[in-house]
C-alpha positions in Angstrom: 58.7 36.7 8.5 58.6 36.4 4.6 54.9 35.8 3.4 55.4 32.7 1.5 51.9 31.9 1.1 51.3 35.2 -0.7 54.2 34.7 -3.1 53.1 30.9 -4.2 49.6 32.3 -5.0 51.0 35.3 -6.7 53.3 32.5 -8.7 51.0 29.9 -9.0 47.9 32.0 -9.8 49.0 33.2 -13.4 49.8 29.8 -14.4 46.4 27.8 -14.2 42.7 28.0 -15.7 40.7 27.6 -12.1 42.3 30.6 -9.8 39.3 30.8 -7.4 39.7 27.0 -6.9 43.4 27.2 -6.0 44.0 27.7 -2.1 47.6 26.4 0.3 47.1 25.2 3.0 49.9 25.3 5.8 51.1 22.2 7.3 53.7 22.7 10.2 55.6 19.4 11.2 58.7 18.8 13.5 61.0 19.4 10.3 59.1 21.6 7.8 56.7 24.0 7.0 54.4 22.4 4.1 52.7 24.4 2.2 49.8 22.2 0.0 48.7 23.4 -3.3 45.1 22.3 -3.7 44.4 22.1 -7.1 42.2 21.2 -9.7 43.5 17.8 -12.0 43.5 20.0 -14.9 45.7 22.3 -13.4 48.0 20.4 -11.5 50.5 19.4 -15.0 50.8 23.4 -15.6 52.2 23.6 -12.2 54.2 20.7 -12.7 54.9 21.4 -16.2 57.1 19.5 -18.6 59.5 17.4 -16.9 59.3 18.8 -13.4 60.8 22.1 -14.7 57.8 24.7 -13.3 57.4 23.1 -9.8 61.3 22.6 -9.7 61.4 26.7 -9.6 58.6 27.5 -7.4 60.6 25.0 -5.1 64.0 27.4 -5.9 62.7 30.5 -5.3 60.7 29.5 -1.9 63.1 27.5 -0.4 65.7 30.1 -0.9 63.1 32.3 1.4 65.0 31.8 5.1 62.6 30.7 7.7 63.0 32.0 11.1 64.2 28.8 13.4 65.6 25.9 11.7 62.5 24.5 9.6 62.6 24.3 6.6 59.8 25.3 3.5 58.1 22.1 1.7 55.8 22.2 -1.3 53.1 19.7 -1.9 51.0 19.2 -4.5 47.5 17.8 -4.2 44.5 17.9 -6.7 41.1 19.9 -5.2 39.2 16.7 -4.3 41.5 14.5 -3.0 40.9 16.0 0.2 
């Protein structure tokens, strides 16, 4: 099975000021595997980036990634202390 949580940090990581502060956390639900970038607020709109276009091709390349069984990948963004 494809690390996936390895590739978003390796994606994600370049992209934003607080690195250390930046962890996924895997969700696995009847449908999905969700994989929940915590983040700080100041770098959640350079994941996003303008217009949805950086977080539209994270979501690309990982759910291109084939999942053994039929679940699918799911990316969710959520700032560092919302949780």
């Amino acid at each position: 099975m494809p690390d996936i949580e390895a590739l978003i940090k390796t994606i994600v990581e370049p992209l934003i000021d607080n690195p250390k502060e930046f962890s996924v956390d895997i969700v696995e639900t009847e449908d999905f595997i969700e994989y929940h970038l915590n983040l700080q607020p100041d770098d959640i709109g350079r994941v996003i980036g303008r217009k949805g276009r950086v977080v539209r091709a994270i979501r690309t390349i990982i759910y291109s990634i084939r999942q053994r069984g039929s679940k699918r990948a799911r990316i969710v963004i959520a700032d560092g202390d919302s949780e």
